[in-house]
Amino acid sequence: MSRRQQQKRETRDRLIAAGWALFSARGVVSVRTLDIARAAGVAHGSFFVHFPTREDLIIYLIDRFAERVVGAVDAHARAGATIGAVLRAHIGGLREGEDFYTWLIRETHLLPPPARAALTGVQSAVAHHLEIVLRQPENAAQLGDLPLPLFFNGWLGYLHHHLLNADLFAPGASLLERRGVILVAHYLRLVRINAR
Amino acid sequence: METRCISCGMPLRQPEDYPLGDTTRDYCVHCSRPDGSMKSYDEQVAGFAAFMVRTQGLDPIAAKSQAIEVMRRMPAWKDHH
């Protein structure tokens, strides 16, 4: 790789890292391309060389985040896991992007449509893997006639309530780190599934 | 960078991810018809929307609109009008 190509690659990596850090700290809506360029230590114009619009970087970050979340859940979907294990894997996948994800759900209606759709894509992928796990006979027996949308939306609702109020449930700490395991246990108790 | 289905973006890792186990294809089993060919745009929108209704309880019209928006970014559908 030539020196120039290497520099270009480094600039791109710095913009990605700066975008991730700023969106995670301040949310998607209030962060401008100028802020990201400054945090990355590059000229403002350089931003648009790598990402034609601000939305392109947002969507890129959501997609990379989605890969990690779905990857975490997928590992359990194939291995014949318990329902509890898959929900804990979901939390594990969300953990490293906890702040970013919390802003996405907080600002859902303010996201540009393609970004919103990318987020919907993440939830759909998680639902897909959850369905595979829940269809396994041992798990299906526990689920009984509880409809999947009820299980899934209930889980997201319970999870999101805690994330959106993390200052009340885990002030100054990671909500998922501190409460992740208990959230899974309590949710399974709520839907009357054996929490293993 | 792993291979992804050009229609829905799902990672293609094992033979069971591919239509009829054919690992030479560039799309996944969920985006294919029973005969192994790739679903058309309309079939894909309908299938994806139905999936979201079934698994997440989305309203059918909203699900269709989300499906279209997600597919807009997929290699197979980027240039679809």
mmCIF file of N, CA, C and O in Angstrom, chain A residues 25-100:
data_model
loop_
_atom_site.group_PDB
_atom_site.id
_atom_site.type_symbol
_atom_site.label_atom_id
_atom_site.label_comp_id
_atom_site.label_asym_id
_atom_site.label_seq_id
_atom_site.Cartn_x
_atom_site.Cartn_y
_atom_site.Cartn_z
ATOM 1 N N ALA A 25 -21.492 9.321 22.916
ATOM 2 C CA ALA A 25 -21.519 10.252 24.047
ATOM 3 C C ALA A 25 -22.692 11.234 23.971
ATOM 4 O O ALA A 25 -23.281 11.573 24.996
ATOM 5 N N ARG A 26 -22.992 11.691 22.744
ATOM 6 C CA ARG A 26 -23.959 12.783 22.616
ATOM 7 C C ARG A 26 -25.176 12.479 21.755
ATOM 8 O O ARG A 26 -26.040 13.340 21.578
ATOM 9 N N GLY A 27 -25.223 11.282 21.222
ATOM 10 C CA GLY A 27 -26.356 10.937 20.370
ATOM 11 C C GLY A 27 -26.111 11.334 18.931
ATOM 12 O O GLY A 27 -25.179 12.064 18.610
ATOM 13 N N VAL A 28 -27.003 10.861 18.081
ATOM 14 C CA VAL A 28 -26.834 11.036 16.647
ATOM 15 C C VAL A 28 -27.229 12.432 16.176
ATOM 16 O O VAL A 28 -26.565 13.037 15.341
ATOM 17 N N VAL A 29 -28.309 12.948 16.720
ATOM 18 C CA VAL A 29 -28.879 14.196 16.211
ATOM 19 C C VAL A 29 -27.976 15.412 16.379
ATOM 20 O O VAL A 29 -27.843 16.230 15.465
ATOM 21 N N SER A 30 -27.333 15.544 17.538
ATOM 22 C CA SER A 30 -26.624 16.799 17.828
ATOM 23 C C SER A 30 -25.185 16.841 17.330
ATOM 24 O O SER A 30 -24.562 17.901 17.342
ATOM 25 N N VAL A 31 -24.646 15.728 16.884
ATOM 26 C CA VAL A 31 -23.250 15.713 16.456
ATOM 27 C C VAL A 31 -23.133 16.086 14.973
ATOM 28 O O VAL A 31 -23.775 15.481 14.119
ATOM 29 N N ARG A 32 -22.304 17.074 14.694
ATOM 30 C CA ARG A 32 -22.135 17.539 13.312
ATOM 31 C C ARG A 32 -20.873 16.931 12.694
ATOM 32 O O ARG A 32 -19.982 16.481 13.422
ATOM 33 N N THR A 33 -20.804 16.981 11.377
ATOM 34 C CA THR A 33 -19.621 16.449 10.684
ATOM 35 C C THR A 33 -18.377 17.224 11.111
ATOM 36 O O THR A 33 -17.289 16.645 11.226
ATOM 37 N N LEU A 34 -18.544 18.516 11.395
ATOM 38 C CA LEU A 34 -17.405 19.330 11.827
ATOM 39 C C LEU A 34 -16.851 18.809 13.162
ATOM 40 O O LEU A 34 -15.641 18.742 13.360
ATOM 41 N N ASP A 35 -17.753 18.448 14.071
ATOM 42 C CA ASP A 35 -17.340 17.902 15.368
ATOM 43 C C ASP A 35 -16.519 16.631 15.185
ATOM 44 O O ASP A 35 -15.508 16.425 15.848
ATOM 45 N N ILE A 36 -16.992 15.772 14.282
ATOM 46 C CA ILE A 36 -16.314 14.498 14.053
ATOM 47 C C ILE A 36 -14.940 14.734 13.422
ATOM 48 O O ILE A 36 -13.946 14.138 13.836
ATOM 49 N N ALA A 37 -14.894 15.616 12.440
ATOM 50 C CA ALA A 37 -13.617 15.922 11.786
ATOM 51 C C ALA A 37 -12.619 16.465 12.811
ATOM 52 O O ALA A 37 -11.456 16.050 12.835
ATOM 53 N N ARG A 38 -13.073 17.372 13.648
ATOM 54 C CA ARG A 38 -12.189 17.955 14.670
ATOM 55 C C ARG A 38 -11.694 16.883 15.625
ATOM 56 O O ARG A 38 -10.506 16.823 15.937
ATOM 57 N N ALA A 39 -12.607 16.038 16.085
ATOM 58 C CA ALA A 39 -12.217 14.978 17.028
ATOM 59 C C ALA A 39 -11.235 14.006 16.379
ATOM 60 O O ALA A 39 -10.362 13.448 17.045
ATOM 61 N N ALA A 40 -11.372 13.835 15.070
ATOM 62 C CA ALA A 40 -10.479 12.922 14.344
ATOM 63 C C ALA A 40 -9.162 13.604 13.963
ATOM 64 O O ALA A 40 -8.230 12.956 13.494
ATOM 65 N N GLY A 41 -9.131 14.929 14.153
ATOM 66 C CA GLY A 41 -7.921 15.672 13.814
ATOM 67 C C GLY A 41 -7.698 15.801 12.318
ATOM 68 O O GLY A 41 -6.560 15.801 11.846
ATOM 69 N N VAL A 42 -8.797 15.913 11.560
ATOM 70 C CA VAL A 42 -8.667 16.073 10.104
ATOM 71 C C VAL A 42 -9.459 17.288 9.646
ATOM 72 O O VAL A 42 -10.327 17.789 10.369
ATOM 73 N N ALA A 43 -9.151 17.750 8.434
ATOM 74 C CA ALA A 43 -9.880 18.877 7.860
ATOM 75 C C ALA A 43 -11.333 18.476 7.632
ATOM 76 O O ALA A 43 -11.621 17.316 7.305
ATOM 77 N N HIS A 44 -12.231 19.450 7.795
ATOM 78 C CA HIS A 44 -13.644 19.169 7.650
ATOM 79 C C HIS A 44 -13.954 18.514 6.304
ATOM 80 O O HIS A 44 -14.695 17.532 6.234
ATOM 81 N N GLY A 45 -13.362 19.061 5.251
ATOM 82 C CA GLY A 45 -13.610 18.517 3.907
ATOM 83 C C GLY A 45 -13.233 17.054 3.765
ATOM 84 O O GLY A 45 -13.837 16.323 2.964
ATOM 85 N N SER A 46 -12.260 16.617 4.545
ATOM 86 C CA SER A 46 -11.824 15.216 4.468
ATOM 87 C C SER A 46 -12.933 14.252 4.838
ATOM 88 O O SER A 46 -12.975 13.123 4.362
ATOM 89 N N PHE A 47 -13.819 14.716 5.728
ATOM 90 C CA PHE A 47 -14.936 13.848 6.137
ATOM 91 C C PHE A 47 -15.673 13.338 4.901
ATOM 92 O O PHE A 47 -15.928 12.145 4.764
ATOM 93 N N PHE A 48 -16.002 14.258 3.993
ATOM 94 C CA PHE A 48 -16.869 13.933 2.862
ATOM 95 C C PHE A 48 -16.164 13.125 1.779
ATOM 96 O O PHE A 48 -16.808 12.564 0.905
ATOM 97 N N VAL A 49 -14.855 13.070 1.853
ATOM 98 C CA VAL A 49 -14.106 12.204 0.945
ATOM 99 C C VAL A 49 -14.418 10.749 1.285
ATOM 100 O O VAL A 49 -14.539 9.883 0.420
ATOM 101 N N HIS A 50 -14.560 10.494 2.577
ATOM 102 C CA HIS A 50 -14.784 9.120 3.032
ATOM 103 C C HIS A 50 -16.258 8.783 3.210
ATOM 104 O O HIS A 50 -16.651 7.630 3.028
ATOM 105 N N PHE A 51 -17.052 9.755 3.602
ATOM 106 C CA PHE A 51 -18.492 9.531 3.810
ATOM 107 C C PHE A 51 -19.236 10.701 3.189
ATOM 108 O O PHE A 51 -19.210 11.798 3.730
ATOM 109 N N PRO A 52 -19.889 10.463 2.037
ATOM 110 C CA PRO A 52 -20.561 11.552 1.310
ATOM 111 C C PRO A 52 -21.493 12.391 2.175
ATOM 112 O O PRO A 52 -21.581 13.603 1.989
ATOM 113 N N THR A 53 -22.195 11.728 3.105
ATOM 114 C CA THR A 53 -23.055 12.487 4.008
ATOM 115 C C THR A 53 -22.855 11.993 5.433
ATOM 116 O O THR A 53 -22.289 10.922 5.663
ATOM 117 N N ARG A 54 -23.327 12.765 6.376
ATOM 118 C CA ARG A 54 -23.281 12.374 7.790
ATOM 119 C C ARG A 54 -24.026 11.062 7.985
ATOM 120 O O ARG A 54 -23.592 10.188 8.743
ATOM 121 N N GLU A 55 -25.148 10.936 7.281
ATOM 122 C CA GLU A 55 -25.972 9.729 7.385
ATOM 123 C C GLU A 55 -25.208 8.470 6.960
ATOM 124 O O GLU A 55 -25.433 7.400 7.495
ATOM 125 N N ASP A 56 -24.307 8.623 5.993
ATOM 126 C CA ASP A 56 -23.536 7.458 5.538
ATOM 127 C C ASP A 56 -22.668 6.904 6.662
ATOM 128 O O ASP A 56 -22.533 5.690 6.813
ATOM 129 N N LEU A 57 -22.081 7.784 7.466
ATOM 130 C CA LEU A 57 -21.269 7.315 8.594
ATOM 131 C C LEU A 57 -22.160 6.692 9.660
ATOM 132 O O LEU A 57 -21.830 5.649 10.214
ATOM 133 N N ILE A 58 -23.308 7.325 9.930
ATOM 134 C CA ILE A 58 -24.236 6.782 10.931
ATOM 135 C C ILE A 58 -24.637 5.355 10.543
ATOM 136 O O ILE A 58 -24.588 4.439 11.360
ATOM 137 N N ILE A 59 -25.017 5.189 9.300
ATOM 138 C CA ILE A 59 -25.454 3.872 8.831
ATOM 139 C C ILE A 59 -24.299 2.871 8.854
ATOM 140 O O ILE A 59 -24.475 1.713 9.232
ATOM 141 N N TYR A 60 -23.118 3.303 8.478
ATOM 142 C CA TYR A 60 -21.937 2.435 8.532
ATOM 143 C C TYR A 60 -21.734 1.933 9.966
ATOM 144 O O TYR A 60 -21.521 0.743 10.197
ATOM 145 N N LEU A 61 -21.827 2.836 10.930
ATOM 146 C CA LEU A 61 -21.618 2.458 12.334
ATOM 147 C C LEU A 61 -22.717 1.521 12.833
ATOM 148 O O LEU A 61 -22.445 0.566 13.565
ATOM 149 N N ILE A 62 -23.960 1.793 12.433
ATOM 150 C CA ILE A 62 -25.052 0.910 12.837
ATOM 151 C C ILE A 62 -24.835 -0.490 12.259
ATOM 152 O O ILE A 62 -25.009 -1.501 12.945
ATOM 153 N N ASP A 63 -24.439 -0.558 10.997
ATOM 154 C CA ASP A 63 -24.215 -1.849 10.343
ATOM 155 C C ASP A 63 -23.094 -2.643 11.020
ATOM 156 O O ASP A 63 -23.216 -3.852 11.221
ATOM 157 N N ARG A 64 -21.984 -1.971 11.371
ATOM 158 C CA ARG A 64 -20.875 -2.688 12.032
ATOM 159 C C ARG A 64 -21.331 -3.160 13.415
ATOM 160 O O ARG A 64 -21.017 -4.263 13.848
ATOM 161 N N PHE A 65 -22.063 -2.301 14.111
ATOM 162 C CA PHE A 65 -22.596 -2.652 15.427
ATOM 163 C C PHE A 65 -23.534 -3.849 15.301
ATOM 164 O O PHE A 65 -23.473 -4.798 16.093
ATOM 165 N N ALA A 66 -24.399 -3.807 14.286
ATOM 166 C CA ALA A 66 -25.348 -4.895 14.040
ATOM 167 C C ALA A 66 -24.620 -6.221 13.857
ATOM 168 O O ALA A 66 -25.042 -7.245 14.387
ATOM 169 N N GLU A 67 -23.524 -6.200 13.110
ATOM 170 C CA GLU A 67 -22.756 -7.431 12.892
ATOM 171 C C GLU A 67 -22.309 -8.036 14.211
ATOM 172 O O GLU A 67 -22.368 -9.253 14.399
ATOM 173 N N ARG A 68 -21.871 -7.189 15.127
ATOM 174 C CA ARG A 68 -21.369 -7.696 16.407
ATOM 175 C C ARG A 68 -22.518 -8.239 17.249
ATOM 176 O O ARG A 68 -22.398 -9.297 17.881
ATOM 177 N N VAL A 69 -23.633 -7.519 17.277
ATOM 178 C CA VAL A 69 -24.777 -7.969 18.072
ATOM 179 C C VAL A 69 -25.302 -9.295 17.537
ATOM 180 O O VAL A 69 -25.500 -10.255 18.293
ATOM 181 N N VAL A 70 -25.516 -9.353 16.236
ATOM 182 C CA VAL A 70 -26.064 -10.559 15.628
ATOM 183 C C VAL A 70 -25.062 -11.706 15.722
ATOM 184 O O VAL A 70 -25.453 -12.846 15.943
ATOM 185 N N GLY A 71 -23.782 -11.395 15.587
ATOM 186 C CA GLY A 71 -22.750 -12.419 15.729
ATOM 187 C C GLY A 71 -22.813 -13.093 17.086
ATOM 188 O O GLY A 71 -22.700 -14.309 17.198
ATOM 189 N N ALA A 72 -23.026 -12.266 18.122
ATOM 190 C CA ALA A 72 -23.087 -12.797 19.479
ATOM 191 C C ALA A 72 -24.286 -13.729 19.646
ATOM 192 O O ALA A 72 -24.179 -14.803 20.244
ATOM 193 N N VAL A 73 -25.428 -13.312 19.100
ATOM 194 C CA VAL A 73 -26.643 -14.122 19.229
ATOM 195 C C VAL A 73 -26.562 -15.362 18.353
ATOM 196 O O VAL A 73 -26.969 -16.452 18.744
ATOM 197 N N ASP A 74 -26.000 -15.186 17.163
ATOM 198 C CA ASP A 74 -25.899 -16.270 16.198
ATOM 199 C C ASP A 74 -25.127 -17.460 16.749
ATOM 200 O O ASP A 74 -25.490 -18.609 16.531
ATOM 201 N N ALA A 75 -24.059 -17.168 17.478
ATOM 202 C CA ALA A 75 -23.231 -18.242 18.033
ATOM 203 C C ALA A 75 -24.084 -19.187 18.879
ATOM 204 O O ALA A 75 -23.855 -20.388 18.926
ATOM 205 N N HIS A 76 -25.085 -18.611 19.552
ATOM 206 C CA HIS A 76 -25.923 -19.437 20.405
ATOM 207 C C HIS A 76 -27.066 -20.079 19.643
ATOM 208 O O HIS A 76 -27.541 -21.141 20.016
ATOM 209 N N ALA A 77 -27.509 -19.412 18.580
ATOM 210 C CA ALA A 77 -28.614 -19.947 17.804
ATOM 211 C C ALA A 77 -28.247 -21.302 17.211
ATOM 212 O O ALA A 77 -29.069 -22.196 17.124
ATOM 213 N N ARG A 78 -27.011 -21.454 16.810
ATOM 214 C CA ARG A 78 -26.609 -22.703 16.163
ATOM 215 C C ARG A 78 -26.295 -23.798 17.159
ATOM 216 O O ARG A 78 -26.389 -24.962 16.867
ATOM 217 N N ALA A 79 -25.853 -23.387 18.366
ATOM 218 C CA ALA A 79 -25.316 -24.393 19.282
ATOM 219 C C ALA A 79 -26.373 -25.068 20.141
ATOM 220 O O ALA A 79 -26.044 -25.829 21.019
ATOM 221 N N GLY A 80 -27.641 -24.777 19.906
ATOM 222 C CA GLY A 80 -28.674 -25.420 20.711
ATOM 223 C C GLY A 80 -28.689 -24.894 22.127
ATOM 224 O O GLY A 80 -28.589 -25.646 23.091
ATOM 225 N N ALA A 81 -28.810 -23.577 22.270
ATOM 226 C CA ALA A 81 -28.708 -22.959 23.578
ATOM 227 C C ALA A 81 -30.056 -22.819 24.268
ATOM 228 O O ALA A 81 -31.100 -22.955 23.657
ATOM 229 N N THR A 82 -29.999 -22.524 25.555
ATOM 230 C CA THR A 82 -31.224 -22.228 26.297
ATOM 231 C C THR A 82 -31.668 -20.802 25.962
ATOM 232 O O THR A 82 -30.887 -20.004 25.437
ATOM 233 N N ILE A 83 -32.932 -20.509 26.302
ATOM 234 C CA ILE A 83 -33.462 -19.172 26.036
ATOM 235 C C ILE A 83 -32.667 -18.138 26.828
ATOM 236 O O ILE A 83 -32.318 -17.067 26.323
ATOM 237 N N GLY A 84 -32.377 -18.462 28.067
ATOM 238 C CA GLY A 84 -31.605 -17.550 28.907
ATOM 239 C C GLY A 84 -30.236 -17.249 28.315
ATOM 240 O O GLY A 84 -29.775 -16.102 28.308
ATOM 241 N N ALA A 85 -29.583 -18.270 27.788
ATOM 242 C CA ALA A 85 -28.251 -18.082 27.202
ATOM 243 C C ALA A 85 -28.303 -17.135 26.013
ATOM 244 O O ALA A 85 -27.422 -16.296 25.831
ATOM 245 N N VAL A 86 -29.345 -17.255 25.196
ATOM 246 C CA VAL A 86 -29.454 -16.383 24.027
ATOM 247 C C VAL A 86 -29.716 -14.936 24.440
ATOM 248 O O VAL A 86 -29.142 -14.007 23.877
ATOM 249 N N LEU A 87 -30.578 -14.747 25.441
ATOM 250 C CA LEU A 87 -30.839 -13.380 25.896
ATOM 251 C C LEU A 87 -29.577 -12.779 26.525
ATOM 252 O O LEU A 87 -29.280 -11.603 26.330
ATOM 253 N N ARG A 88 -28.825 -13.603 27.242
ATOM 254 C CA ARG A 88 -27.573 -13.095 27.817
ATOM 255 C C ARG A 88 -26.577 -12.763 26.706
ATOM 256 O O ARG A 88 -25.806 -11.811 26.808
ATOM 257 N N ALA A 89 -26.601 -13.555 25.631
ATOM 258 C CA ALA A 89 -25.724 -13.278 24.487
ATOM 259 C C ALA A 89 -26.130 -11.968 23.809
ATOM 260 O O ALA A 89 -25.278 -11.194 23.367
ATOM 261 N N HIS A 90 -27.440 -11.721 23.745
ATOM 262 C CA HIS A 90 -27.941 -10.470 23.174
ATOM 263 C C HIS A 90 -27.393 -9.294 23.965
ATOM 264 O O HIS A 90 -26.864 -8.332 23.410
ATOM 265 N N ILE A 91 -27.480 -9.401 25.279
ATOM 266 C CA ILE A 91 -26.960 -8.355 26.150
ATOM 267 C C ILE A 91 -25.454 -8.207 25.983
ATOM 268 O O ILE A 91 -24.929 -7.092 25.921
ATOM 269 N N GLY A 92 -24.772 -9.340 25.880
ATOM 270 C CA GLY A 92 -23.327 -9.307 25.663
ATOM 271 C C GLY A 92 -22.971 -8.580 24.382
ATOM 272 O O GLY A 92 -22.034 -7.798 24.326
ATOM 273 N N GLY A 93 -23.737 -8.835 23.318
ATOM 274 C CA GLY A 93 -23.502 -8.178 22.038
ATOM 275 C C GLY A 93 -23.765 -6.681 22.106
ATOM 276 O O GLY A 93 -23.064 -5.882 21.480
ATOM 277 N N LEU A 94 -24.761 -6.286 22.881
ATOM 278 C CA LEU A 94 -25.117 -4.866 22.997
ATOM 279 C C LEU A 94 -24.135 -4.120 23.890
ATOM 280 O O LEU A 94 -23.938 -2.916 23.737
ATOM 281 N N ARG A 95 -23.516 -4.842 24.787
ATOM 282 C CA ARG A 95 -22.685 -4.242 25.848
ATOM 283 C C ARG A 95 -21.640 -3.258 25.345
ATOM 284 O O ARG A 95 -21.531 -2.141 25.841
ATOM 285 N N GLU A 96 -20.859 -3.631 24.310
ATOM 286 C CA GLU A 96 -19.774 -2.743 23.897
ATOM 287 C C GLU A 96 -20.277 -1.549 23.104
ATOM 288 O O GLU A 96 -19.564 -0.576 22.887
ATOM 289 N N GLY A 97 -21.542 -1.607 22.686
ATOM 290 C CA GLY A 97 -22.125 -0.452 22.016
ATOM 291 C C GLY A 97 -23.311 0.066 22.809
ATOM 292 O O GLY A 97 -24.225 0.664 22.234
ATOM 293 N N GLU A 98 -23.266 -0.156 24.114
ATOM 294 C CA GLU A 98 -24.393 0.171 24.991
ATOM 295 C C GLU A 98 -24.825 1.631 24.867
ATOM 296 O O GLU A 98 -26.009 1.928 24.729
ATOM 297 N N ASP A 99 -23.871 2.529 24.914
ATOM 298 C CA ASP A 99 -24.212 3.960 24.843
ATOM 299 C C ASP A 99 -24.770 4.314 23.467
ATOM 300 O O ASP A 99 -25.757 5.037 23.344
ATOM 301 N N PHE A 100 -24.110 3.809 22.433
ATOM 302 C CA PHE A 100 -24.549 4.062 21.054
ATOM 303 C C PHE A 100 -25.975 3.539 20.860
ATOM 304 O O PHE A 100 -26.852 4.249 20.372
#
